[in-house]
Coordinates of C-alpha atoms in Angstrom, one line a residue:
M12 CA 50.4 42.2 -13.6
S13 CA 52.7 39.5 -14.4
R14 CA 53.2 37.3 -17.6
R15 CA 55.2 33.8 -19.5
G16 CA 57.9 35.7 -21.2
N17 CA 61.8 34.3 -22.1
S18 CA 65.0 35.6 -21.4
R19 CA 64.9 38.8 -23.8
N20 CA 62.7 40.2 -21.7
L21 CA 64.6 40.5 -19.0
A22 CA 65.1 43.5 -17.3
N23 CA 68.6 43.9 -15.4
D24 CA 67.4 44.3 -11.6
S25 CA 68.3 41.2 -9.2
I26 CA 65.2 39.0 -8.2
T27 CA 64.2 39.5 -4.5
T28 CA 62.7 37.4 -1.5
A29 CA 59.6 39.4 -2.1
D30 CA 59.4 38.8 -5.8
I31 CA 59.7 35.5 -4.7
E32 CA 57.6 35.5 -2.8
K33 CA 55.0 37.3 -5.4
Y34 CA 55.6 34.1 -7.3
I35 CA 54.8 31.5 -5.2
Q36 CA 51.6 33.6 -4.2
Q37 CA 49.8 34.4 -7.5
Q38 CA 52.2 31.8 -10.4
S39 CA 53.7 28.7 -9.2
D40 CA 51.7 25.9 -10.3
F41 CA 53.4 24.0 -7.7
A42 CA 52.6 26.1 -4.1
F43 CA 48.6 25.2 -5.6
E44 CA 49.7 21.4 -6.0
M45 CA 51.2 21.8 -2.2
E46 CA 48.1 23.3 -1.0
I47 CA 45.9 20.6 -3.2
L48 CA 47.9 17.5 -1.6
Q49 CA 47.0 18.9 1.7
I50 CA 43.3 18.3 1.6
I51 CA 44.5 15.0 -0.5
K52 CA 46.3 13.9 3.1
R53 CA 43.6 14.6 5.0
K54 CA 40.8 12.7 3.0
C55 CA 42.8 9.8 1.7
S56 CA 44.4 7.9 4.2
Y57 CA 45.8 5.9 2.2
A58 CA 48.8 5.1 0.0
S59 CA 49.7 8.4 -1.5
S60 CA 52.7 9.6 -3.9
W61 CA 53.4 13.6 -5.5
G62 CA 55.5 14.9 -8.5
G63 CA 57.2 10.7 -9.6
V64 CA 57.9 10.2 -12.9
Y65 CA 56.3 7.7 -15.4
F66 CA 56.2 6.5 -19.2
D67 CA 53.7 8.3 -21.3
P68 CA 52.2 5.3 -23.7
Q69 CA 50.6 8.3 -26.4
T70 CA 55.0 10.9 -26.4
R71 CA 56.7 7.3 -25.3
K72 CA 58.5 9.8 -23.3
Q73 CA 59.1 9.6 -19.8
R74 CA 56.5 12.5 -17.9
E75 CA 56.2 14.0 -14.3
Y76 CA 52.5 13.9 -12.4
D77 CA 51.3 15.6 -9.6
I78 CA 49.4 13.4 -7.6
R79 CA 48.1 9.9 -7.3
T80 CA 45.5 8.0 -4.7
E81 CA 43.7 6.0 -2.8
L82 CA 40.1 6.8 -1.5
R83 CA 39.1 3.4 0.3
L84 CA 35.4 4.2 1.4
N85 CA 34.9 4.0 4.7
Y86 CA 32.5 1.9 5.1
N87 CA 33.6 -0.7 2.2
L88 CA 36.6 -1.0 2.2
E89 CA 37.6 -3.5 -0.6
K90 CA 35.7 -0.4 -2.8
V91 CA 38.6 1.8 -3.8
L92 CA 38.7 4.9 -6.0
K93 CA 42.0 5.7 -8.0
L94 CA 42.6 8.9 -8.7
A95 CA 45.1 11.2 -10.7
I96 CA 45.0 14.2 -10.0
E97 CA 46.8 16.2 -11.9
C98 CA 47.0 20.6 -10.7
K99 CA 46.5 23.8 -13.1
N100 CA 47.1 27.0 -11.1
F101 CA 44.3 29.0 -13.4
K102 CA 43.5 32.5 -12.9
P103 CA 40.6 34.6 -12.4
N104 CA 41.2 36.5 -15.3
Y105 CA 41.8 33.6 -17.2
P106 CA 39.5 30.9 -15.7
L107 CA 38.8 27.4 -17.5
V108 CA 34.9 28.0 -19.4
I109 CA 33.2 24.2 -20.3
S110 CA 30.5 24.2 -22.3
C111 CA 28.2 21.8 -22.1
T112 CA 24.9 19.7 -22.8
P113 CA 22.8 16.9 -21.7
R114 CA 24.0 13.2 -20.9
I115 CA 22.8 10.3 -23.4
E116 CA 22.1 6.7 -21.8
Q117 CA 24.5 5.2 -23.9
E118 CA 27.1 7.6 -21.8
Q119 CA 25.9 6.6 -18.4
K120 CA 28.8 3.9 -18.2
I121 CA 31.4 3.1 -16.0
D122 CA 34.8 0.1 -15.6
V123 CA 34.6 -1.0 -12.6
W124 CA 37.6 -4.3 -12.3
H125 CA 36.7 -7.3 -9.5
W126 CA 39.4 -9.5 -8.2
G127 CA 38.2 -12.7 -9.9
S128 CA 37.6 -15.9 -8.4
N129 CA 41.2 -16.7 -10.7
A130 CA 43.3 -14.7 -8.7
Q131 CA 43.6 -11.7 -11.1
Y132 CA 41.4 -8.6 -12.1
E133 CA 37.7 -8.4 -14.2
R134 CA 36.0 -5.9 -15.8
Q135 CA 33.3 -5.3 -14.9
F136 CA 31.5 -2.7 -17.1
C137 CA 28.4 -1.4 -15.9
C138 CA 25.9 1.0 -18.6
P139 CA 23.8 2.2 -17.2
T140 CA 25.8 3.5 -14.0
S141 CA 23.6 6.2 -11.4
F142 CA 27.2 7.8 -10.7
Y143 CA 26.9 9.4 -14.0
Q144 CA 23.2 10.8 -13.9
L145 CA 20.8 10.3 -17.4
N146 CA 20.2 13.9 -18.7
G147 CA 23.0 15.4 -15.8
W148 CA 24.8 18.6 -17.4
V149 CA 28.3 16.9 -19.3
G150 CA 31.4 18.7 -20.9
R151 CA 31.9 18.9 -24.6
S152 CA 34.3 21.9 -25.4
L153 CA 35.9 24.1 -23.3
D154 CA 38.8 26.6 -23.6
Q155 CA 40.5 29.6 -21.8
V156 CA 39.4 32.9 -21.4
G157 CA 40.5 36.7 -21.0
K158 CA 41.4 39.7 -22.4
D159 CA 43.8 42.0 -23.6
S160 CA 44.7 45.0 -22.3
N161 CA 42.1 46.4 -25.7
S162 CA 39.3 44.8 -24.0
D163 CA 39.4 41.9 -26.9
L164 CA 39.0 38.0 -26.2
I165 CA 41.9 36.0 -25.8
I166 CA 41.0 31.9 -26.2
E167 CA 43.0 29.4 -25.9
D168 CA 42.8 25.8 -24.9
N169 CA 46.1 24.0 -25.6
S170 CA 47.0 24.4 -21.8
T171 CA 44.2 23.0 -20.4
Y172 CA 44.3 19.8 -23.1
D173 CA 48.0 19.3 -21.9
K174 CA 46.9 18.7 -17.8
W175 CA 43.8 16.5 -18.7
T176 CA 46.0 14.3 -21.5
Q177 CA 48.5 14.0 -18.4
A178 CA 45.9 13.0 -16.3
L179 CA 44.7 10.3 -18.4
A180 CA 48.9 9.4 -19.2
S181 CA 48.9 9.1 -15.2
L182 CA 45.9 6.8 -14.3
H183 CA 47.2 4.7 -17.7
G184 CA 50.2 3.8 -15.6
M185 CA 48.6 3.1 -12.7
L186 CA 45.9 0.6 -14.6
E187 CA 49.6 -1.0 -15.5
D188 CA 50.1 -1.0 -11.4
A189 CA 46.4 -2.6 -10.4
L190 CA 46.9 -5.2 -13.5
S191 CA 50.3 -6.6 -12.1
Y192 CA 48.9 -7.6 -8.4
N193 CA 50.1 -10.8 -7.5
A194 CA 47.1 -10.4 -4.9
S195 CA 44.5 -8.1 -4.7
D196 CA 45.9 -6.7 -1.4
G197 CA 42.0 -5.7 0.1
Y198 CA 40.5 -4.4 -3.0
D199 CA 37.5 -6.6 -3.9
Y200 CA 36.4 -3.4 -6.9
L201 CA 38.4 -0.8 -8.3
V202 CA 37.4 2.3 -10.7
F203 CA 39.9 5.0 -11.8
L204 CA 39.1 8.2 -12.2
P205 CA 41.9 11.3 -13.9
L206 CA 40.8 14.2 -12.3
I207 CA 42.4 18.3 -12.8
V208 CA 41.6 20.6 -9.8
V209 CA 42.0 24.0 -10.8
P210 CA 41.2 27.4 -7.5
D211 CA 38.4 28.3 -6.8
G212 CA 36.7 31.1 -8.7
T213 CA 38.2 30.0 -12.0
L214 CA 35.7 27.5 -13.7
W215 CA 33.1 28.0 -15.8
Q216 CA 29.9 26.4 -17.0
I217 CA 27.6 27.3 -20.2
N218 CA 25.0 25.1 -20.5
Y219 CA 23.0 24.3 -24.3
S220 CA 19.9 21.7 -24.2
A221 CA 19.7 18.7 -26.9
E222 CA 19.0 21.1 -29.5
G223 CA 21.6 23.1 -29.1
Q224 CA 19.7 26.0 -27.7
R225 CA 21.5 28.5 -25.2
A226 CA 20.0 26.8 -21.2
G227 CA 20.5 29.9 -18.7
D228 CA 23.2 32.2 -18.5
P229 CA 26.6 31.3 -17.8
K230 CA 27.6 30.1 -13.9
Q231 CA 30.5 29.9 -12.0
V232 CA 30.6 26.9 -10.9
D233 CA 32.8 23.9 -8.3
S234 CA 32.3 20.6 -10.6
V235 CA 32.0 19.5 -14.2
N236 CA 31.7 16.1 -15.7
F237 CA 33.8 16.4 -19.7
W238 CA 32.4 13.1 -21.7
I239 CA 35.7 11.3 -23.3
D240 CA 35.3 7.9 -23.8
V241 CA 38.7 6.5 -24.0
E242 CA 39.5 2.6 -23.4
Y243 CA 42.6 1.4 -22.9
L244 CA 44.2 -2.2 -23.8
I245 CA 46.6 -2.9 -20.1
K246 CA 49.0 -5.5 -20.9
H247 CA 51.6 -6.9 -18.1
D248 CA 53.2 -9.9 -18.7
S249 CA 50.8 -12.6 -20.4
R250 CA 48.1 -10.7 -18.9
S251 CA 46.1 -7.8 -20.7
E252 CA 42.1 -6.5 -20.1
Y253 CA 40.3 -3.2 -21.1
Y254 CA 39.5 0.0 -19.2
N255 CA 37.2 2.5 -20.7
I256 CA 37.3 5.7 -18.5
S257 CA 33.9 7.6 -19.3
H258 CA 34.4 11.6 -18.2
L259 CA 37.4 13.5 -16.5
H260 CA 36.2 15.7 -13.4
F261 CA 36.9 18.8 -13.3
L262 CA 37.1 20.3 -9.8
T263 CA 37.3 23.3 -7.8
K264 CA 39.2 23.0 -4.5
K265 CA 36.3 23.8 -3.0
G266 CA 34.9 21.2 -5.3
L267 CA 37.5 18.6 -4.7
I268 CA 36.6 18.0 -1.1
N269 CA 33.1 18.4 -1.5
F270 CA 34.3 15.1 -4.1
L271 CA 35.9 13.5 -1.3
D272 CA 33.8 13.7 1.4
N273 CA 30.5 13.0 -0.3
E274 CA 31.1 9.3 0.0
P275 CA 26.8 8.1 -1.2
V276 CA 27.6 9.8 -3.9
L277 CA 31.3 7.6 -4.6
L278 CA 29.6 4.4 -3.6
N279 CA 27.3 4.8 -6.8
A280 CA 31.0 4.9 -9.0
F281 CA 30.4 0.8 -8.1
C282 CA 26.8 0.0 -9.3
R283 CA 25.3 -3.4 -8.4
Y284 CA 28.3 -4.0 -6.0

């Protein structure tokens, strides 16, 4: 067993190689991030970066992102997904639990930036979109849930909130970078998505009907979309553009692989284009 602590709780014993190996296997967020990075390198054959620093417009501070990448769809190279990925090394004894209700029509929306005839990106706002299906389950609330030694529940949402705000802030930086391009760089259409990736077996879903009644038992899943509806005003020099991020994608490691491999579904992000 391991836990977070401070220097006042330290034992006098020196840390050994075995202790460091245990840390890598059980606790290291960075080790899990490297696992996800290997998947990204295999699946996304274009520009990827990791462990970089960006300016967070909300906190006004420099922060570090986990992974940024892009996925050009094999048969539509002009259609590109820009992904801001944050990794959280949850444990099965303290998993993420997301409560969901059916998606309504007004939540079936996605933004696409199109490289226009005026040599800059123009907003193509799509609602409804088949990428986010009507009546599909969408997250409304989330918590980490565990138990203490007395079997009393421990519930927290702060660390997850920090991670998903980091994903949004990182995506904001990617939007600013895209707006600063002087040429389309081969992109005719761009969609930006924030992803939170967690280990397999650490993502649970609870469904409720539109009337608030439980709809089935809680279940482990590999993917949940979470409704956020955040709109950014992106500025660069004299140029400015809006972009709406309607959903945050929570994925397990297995769910990430399935997501990146499912080209027919990913093409739906570009709607009519």
